[in-house]
Coordinates of C-alpha atoms and ligand atoms in Angstrom, one line a residue:
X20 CA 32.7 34.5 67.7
X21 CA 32.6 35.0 71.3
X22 CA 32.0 38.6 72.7
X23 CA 31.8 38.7 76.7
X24 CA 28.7 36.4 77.5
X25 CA 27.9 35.9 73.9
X26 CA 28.0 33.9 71.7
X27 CA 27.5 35.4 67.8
X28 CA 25.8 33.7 65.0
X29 CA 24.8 34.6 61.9
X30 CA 21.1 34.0 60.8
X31 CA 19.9 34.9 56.5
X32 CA 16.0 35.2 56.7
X33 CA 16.2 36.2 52.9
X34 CA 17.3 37.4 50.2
X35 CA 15.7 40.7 48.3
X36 CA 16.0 42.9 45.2
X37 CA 16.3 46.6 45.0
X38 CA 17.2 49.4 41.7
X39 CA 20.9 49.5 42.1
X40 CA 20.5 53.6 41.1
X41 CA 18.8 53.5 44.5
X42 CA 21.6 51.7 46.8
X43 CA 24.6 53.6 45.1
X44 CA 23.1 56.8 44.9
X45 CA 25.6 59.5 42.8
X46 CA 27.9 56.2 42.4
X47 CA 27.9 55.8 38.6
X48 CA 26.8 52.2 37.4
X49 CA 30.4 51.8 35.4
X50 CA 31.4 51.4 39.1
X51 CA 29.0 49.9 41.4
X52 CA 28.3 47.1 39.1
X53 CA 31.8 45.8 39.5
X54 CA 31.3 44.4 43.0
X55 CA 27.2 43.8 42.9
X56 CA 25.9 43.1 39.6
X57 CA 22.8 44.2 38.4
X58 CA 19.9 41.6 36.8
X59 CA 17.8 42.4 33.6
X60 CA 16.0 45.0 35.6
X61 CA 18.8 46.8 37.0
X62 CA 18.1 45.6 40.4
X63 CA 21.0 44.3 42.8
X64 CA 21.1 41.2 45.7
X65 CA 20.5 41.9 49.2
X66 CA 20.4 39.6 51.6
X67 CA 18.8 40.4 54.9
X68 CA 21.6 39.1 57.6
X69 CA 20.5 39.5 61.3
X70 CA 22.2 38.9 64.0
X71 CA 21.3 36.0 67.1
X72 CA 23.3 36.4 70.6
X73 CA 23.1 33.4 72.9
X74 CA 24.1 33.2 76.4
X75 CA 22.9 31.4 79.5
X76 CA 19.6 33.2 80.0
X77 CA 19.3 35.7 76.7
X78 CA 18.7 34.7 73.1
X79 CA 18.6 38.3 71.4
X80 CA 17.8 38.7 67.5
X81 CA 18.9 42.0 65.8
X82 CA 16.6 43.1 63.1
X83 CA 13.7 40.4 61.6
X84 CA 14.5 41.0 58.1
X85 CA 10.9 41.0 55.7
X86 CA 9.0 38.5 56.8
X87 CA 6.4 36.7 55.3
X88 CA 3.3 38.9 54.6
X89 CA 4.1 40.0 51.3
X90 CA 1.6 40.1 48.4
X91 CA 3.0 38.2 45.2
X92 CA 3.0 42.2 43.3
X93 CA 5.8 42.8 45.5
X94 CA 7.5 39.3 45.4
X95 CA 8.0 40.1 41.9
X96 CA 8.8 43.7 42.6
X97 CA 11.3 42.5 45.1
X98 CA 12.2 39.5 44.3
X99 CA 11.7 37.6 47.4
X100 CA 13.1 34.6 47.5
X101 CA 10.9 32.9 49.9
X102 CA 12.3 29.4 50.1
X103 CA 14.6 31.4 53.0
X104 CA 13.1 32.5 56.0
X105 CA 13.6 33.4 59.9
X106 CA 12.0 30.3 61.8
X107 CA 13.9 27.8 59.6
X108 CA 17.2 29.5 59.4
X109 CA 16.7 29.7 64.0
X110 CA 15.9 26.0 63.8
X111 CA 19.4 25.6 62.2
X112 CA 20.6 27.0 65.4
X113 CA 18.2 24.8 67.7
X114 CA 15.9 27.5 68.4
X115 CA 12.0 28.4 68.2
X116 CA 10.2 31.8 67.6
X117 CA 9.2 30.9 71.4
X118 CA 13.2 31.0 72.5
X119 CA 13.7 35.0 71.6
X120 CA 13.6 37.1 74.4
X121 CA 14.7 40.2 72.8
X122 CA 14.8 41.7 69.3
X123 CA 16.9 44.6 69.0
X124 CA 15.2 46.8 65.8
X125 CA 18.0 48.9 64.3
X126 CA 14.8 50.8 62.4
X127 CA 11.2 50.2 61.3
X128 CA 11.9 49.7 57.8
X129 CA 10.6 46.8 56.6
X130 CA 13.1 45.2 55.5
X131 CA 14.6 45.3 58.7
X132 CA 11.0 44.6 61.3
X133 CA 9.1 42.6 58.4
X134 CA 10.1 39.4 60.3
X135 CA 8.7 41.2 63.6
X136 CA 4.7 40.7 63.0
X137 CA 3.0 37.2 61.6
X138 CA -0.8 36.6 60.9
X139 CA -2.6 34.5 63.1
X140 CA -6.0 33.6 62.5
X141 CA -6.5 36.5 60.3
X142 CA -5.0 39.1 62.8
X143 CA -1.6 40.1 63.5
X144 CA 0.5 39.6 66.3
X145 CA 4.2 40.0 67.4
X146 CA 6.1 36.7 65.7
X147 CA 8.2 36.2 69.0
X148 CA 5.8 35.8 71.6
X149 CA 8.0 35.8 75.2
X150 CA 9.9 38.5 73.5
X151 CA 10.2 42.3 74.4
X152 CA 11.1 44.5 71.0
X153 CA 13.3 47.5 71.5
X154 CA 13.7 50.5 69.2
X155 CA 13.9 54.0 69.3
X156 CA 11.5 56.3 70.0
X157 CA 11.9 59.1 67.7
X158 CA 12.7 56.5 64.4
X159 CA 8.8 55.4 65.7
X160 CA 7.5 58.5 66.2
X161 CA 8.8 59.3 62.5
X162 CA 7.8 55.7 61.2
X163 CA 4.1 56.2 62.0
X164 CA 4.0 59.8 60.4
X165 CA 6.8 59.4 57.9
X166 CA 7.3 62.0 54.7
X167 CA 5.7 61.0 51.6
X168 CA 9.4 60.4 50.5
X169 CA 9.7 57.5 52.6
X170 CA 6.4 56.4 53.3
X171 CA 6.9 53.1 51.2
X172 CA 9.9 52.2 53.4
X173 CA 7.5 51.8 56.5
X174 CA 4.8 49.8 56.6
X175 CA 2.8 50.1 60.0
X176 CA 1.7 46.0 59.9
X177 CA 5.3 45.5 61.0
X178 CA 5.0 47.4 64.6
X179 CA 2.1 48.7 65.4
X180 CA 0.8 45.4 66.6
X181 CA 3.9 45.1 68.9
X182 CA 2.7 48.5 70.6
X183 CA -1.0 47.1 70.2
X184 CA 0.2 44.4 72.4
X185 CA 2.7 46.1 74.7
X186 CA 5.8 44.5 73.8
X187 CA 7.2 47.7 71.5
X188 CA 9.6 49.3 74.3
X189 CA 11.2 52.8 73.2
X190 CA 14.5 53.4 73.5
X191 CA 15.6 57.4 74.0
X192 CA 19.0 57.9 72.9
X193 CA 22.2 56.3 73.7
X194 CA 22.2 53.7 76.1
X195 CA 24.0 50.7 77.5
X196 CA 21.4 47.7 77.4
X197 CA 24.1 45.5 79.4
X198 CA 27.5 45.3 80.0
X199 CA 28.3 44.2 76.6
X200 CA 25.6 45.8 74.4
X201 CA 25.4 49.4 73.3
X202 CA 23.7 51.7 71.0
X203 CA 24.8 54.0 68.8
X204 CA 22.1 56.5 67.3
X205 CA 22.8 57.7 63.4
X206 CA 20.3 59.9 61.6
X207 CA 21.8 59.7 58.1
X208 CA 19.6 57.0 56.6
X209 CA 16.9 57.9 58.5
X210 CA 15.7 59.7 62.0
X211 CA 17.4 57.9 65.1
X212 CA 18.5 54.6 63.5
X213 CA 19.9 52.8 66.8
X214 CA 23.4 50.6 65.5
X215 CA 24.2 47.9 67.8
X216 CA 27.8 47.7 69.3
X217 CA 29.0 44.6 70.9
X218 CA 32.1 44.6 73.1
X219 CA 34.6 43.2 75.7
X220 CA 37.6 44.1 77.1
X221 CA 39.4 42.7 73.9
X222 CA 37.0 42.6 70.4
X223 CA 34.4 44.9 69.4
X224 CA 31.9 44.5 66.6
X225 CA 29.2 47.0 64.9
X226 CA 25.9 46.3 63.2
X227 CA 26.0 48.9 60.8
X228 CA 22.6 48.0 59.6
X229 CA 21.7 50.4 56.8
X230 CA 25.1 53.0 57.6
X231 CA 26.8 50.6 55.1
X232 CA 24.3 48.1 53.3
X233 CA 27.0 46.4 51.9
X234 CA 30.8 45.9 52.3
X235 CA 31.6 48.1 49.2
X236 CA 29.9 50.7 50.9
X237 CA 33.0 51.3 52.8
X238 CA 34.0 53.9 50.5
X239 CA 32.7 57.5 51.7
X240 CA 30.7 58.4 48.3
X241 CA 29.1 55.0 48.3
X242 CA 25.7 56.1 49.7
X243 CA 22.3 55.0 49.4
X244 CA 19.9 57.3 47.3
X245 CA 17.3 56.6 50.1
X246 CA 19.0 58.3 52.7
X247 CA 17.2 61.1 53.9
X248 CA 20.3 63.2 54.8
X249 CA 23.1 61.8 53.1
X250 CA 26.0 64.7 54.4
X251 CA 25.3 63.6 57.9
X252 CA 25.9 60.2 56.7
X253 CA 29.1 61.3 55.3
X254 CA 29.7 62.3 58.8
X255 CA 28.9 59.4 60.5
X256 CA 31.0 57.1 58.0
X257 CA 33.3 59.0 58.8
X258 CA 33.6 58.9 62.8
X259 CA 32.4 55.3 63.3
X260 CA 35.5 54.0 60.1
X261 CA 37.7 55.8 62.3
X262 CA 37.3 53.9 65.5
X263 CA 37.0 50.8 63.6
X264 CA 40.0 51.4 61.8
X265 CA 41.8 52.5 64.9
X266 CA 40.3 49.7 67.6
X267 CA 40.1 47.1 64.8
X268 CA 36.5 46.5 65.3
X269 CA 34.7 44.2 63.0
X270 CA 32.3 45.4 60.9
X271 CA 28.7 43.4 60.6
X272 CA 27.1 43.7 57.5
X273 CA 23.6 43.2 57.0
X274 CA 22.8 43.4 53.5
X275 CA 25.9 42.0 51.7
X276 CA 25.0 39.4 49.8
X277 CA 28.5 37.5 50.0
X278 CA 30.5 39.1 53.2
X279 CA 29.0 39.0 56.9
X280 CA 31.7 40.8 58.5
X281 CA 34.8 42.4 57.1
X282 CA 38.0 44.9 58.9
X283 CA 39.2 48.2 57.6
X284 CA 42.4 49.8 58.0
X285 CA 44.3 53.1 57.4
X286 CA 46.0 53.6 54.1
X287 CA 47.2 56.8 52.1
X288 CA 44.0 56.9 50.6
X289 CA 42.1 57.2 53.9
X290 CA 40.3 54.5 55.2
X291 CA 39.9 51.7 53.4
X292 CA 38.4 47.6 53.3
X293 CA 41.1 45.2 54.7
X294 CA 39.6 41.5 55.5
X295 CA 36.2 40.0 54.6
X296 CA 34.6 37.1 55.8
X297 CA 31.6 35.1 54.7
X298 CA 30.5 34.3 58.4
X299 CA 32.2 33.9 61.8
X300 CA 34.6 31.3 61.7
Ligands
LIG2 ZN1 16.7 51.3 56.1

């Protein structure tokens, strides 16, 4: 897919486990289960889907996905599948760790900046070295004094070496990083979440990083028990279904394990999933 100067592709850097209770929240299992099964421990597939733009002078990575510093405790725990990872799945697309020049961080969880930091000679450093990492500044202000609700979600070997090293740049709010790249701040999931909006003149697509996990998500109720304030994710479901509904945006999914993208439309039961795809065409 093409969007102004960009090209979009789709880059996998892995596949992880979490409870399915968790990612469904009040959803009953009698339900969720239909569209993502659960294993023998009641966990369900993620995949962690980021997102590469390429034009003539910008290759830009949303999100890093988790990286390779895990312990094997939480391999298990997680079932990482580590045969998948970022620097093999850029290859694919004839680039190097050396090529990014930005990494747009949607927020510091680490399923979502794990890919940002790699060990070197026993000490970490930022994994894309010519690139400058954006985020926003309240979701790291919060990520380096979390609750003790959410502490486990953010681990501080995934950015603080990027400020360490000058290359964490923080975003305040709502702003236009070029003529075709936007972001949208949610609060929902977590404090200042930054989506990414990519548009032209004709076609528009959102990363709804963790808004919407996965594509069943669509549904309103369909909310993760991790969200730290799920009525004003009902809210913001709500206002950014609308405009995709209404301007026929596509929808970018970063955790669905079998749809990248997928379109929604009005119907008499309010706004509902209308095409999926596994990955631009
Ligand atoms: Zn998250």
């Amino acid at each position: 897919m093409q969007i102004g100067k960009y090209k979009l592709k789709t880059v996998i850097s892995g596949f992880l486990s979490l409870d399915g209770g968790a990612m469904f929240g009040i959803i009953p299992k009698a339900l969720w289960e239909k569209t993502n099964p659960a294993d023998e421990l009641n966990r369900v597939t993620l995949s962690t889907r980021n997102l590469l733009l390429v034009c003539a002078d910008k290759k830009i990575l949303i999100d890093t996905g988790m990286g390779n510093k895990w312990d094997e405790k939480s391999q298990t725990i997680y079932k990482i599948d580590q045969a998948v990872n970022l620097e093999s799945e850029l290859l694919k697309h004839g680039l190097k760790l050396e090529d990014i020049t930005d990494v747009l961080l949607t927020h510091l969880h680490f399923d979502h900046t794990g890919g940002s930091t790699k060990l070197e000679n026993g000490k970490l450093v930022p994994a894309f070295p010519n690139a400058k990492y954006l985020v926003q500044k309240k979701n790291f202000e919060w990520a380096m004094n979390p609750s003790e609700r959410d502490k486990g979600s953010y681990i501080k070997d995934n950015f603080e070496p990027l400020i360490k090293e000058g290359v964490l740049n923080l975003v305040d709010g709502e702003i236009d990083f070029d003529e075709n790249i936007s972001f949208k701040v949610i609060n929902g999931h977590t404090f200042s979440q930054q989506m990414i909006k990519i548009s032209d003149s004709s076609n528009t697509l959102l990363y709804c990083c963790d808004l919407m996990p996965f594509v069943s998500q669509i549904r309103i109720p369909y909310i993760m028990g991790y969200d730290l304030q799920p009525l004003i994710t009902v809210q913001e479901k709500k206002k950014y279904l609308k405009f995709a509904a209404d301007e026929n945006w596509h929808l970018y999914f970063g955790h669905d394990p079998n749809y990248a993208l997928a379109t929604v439309k009005h119907s008499g039961k309010g706004i509902v999933q209308d095409k999926t795809f596994k990955d631009f065409e």
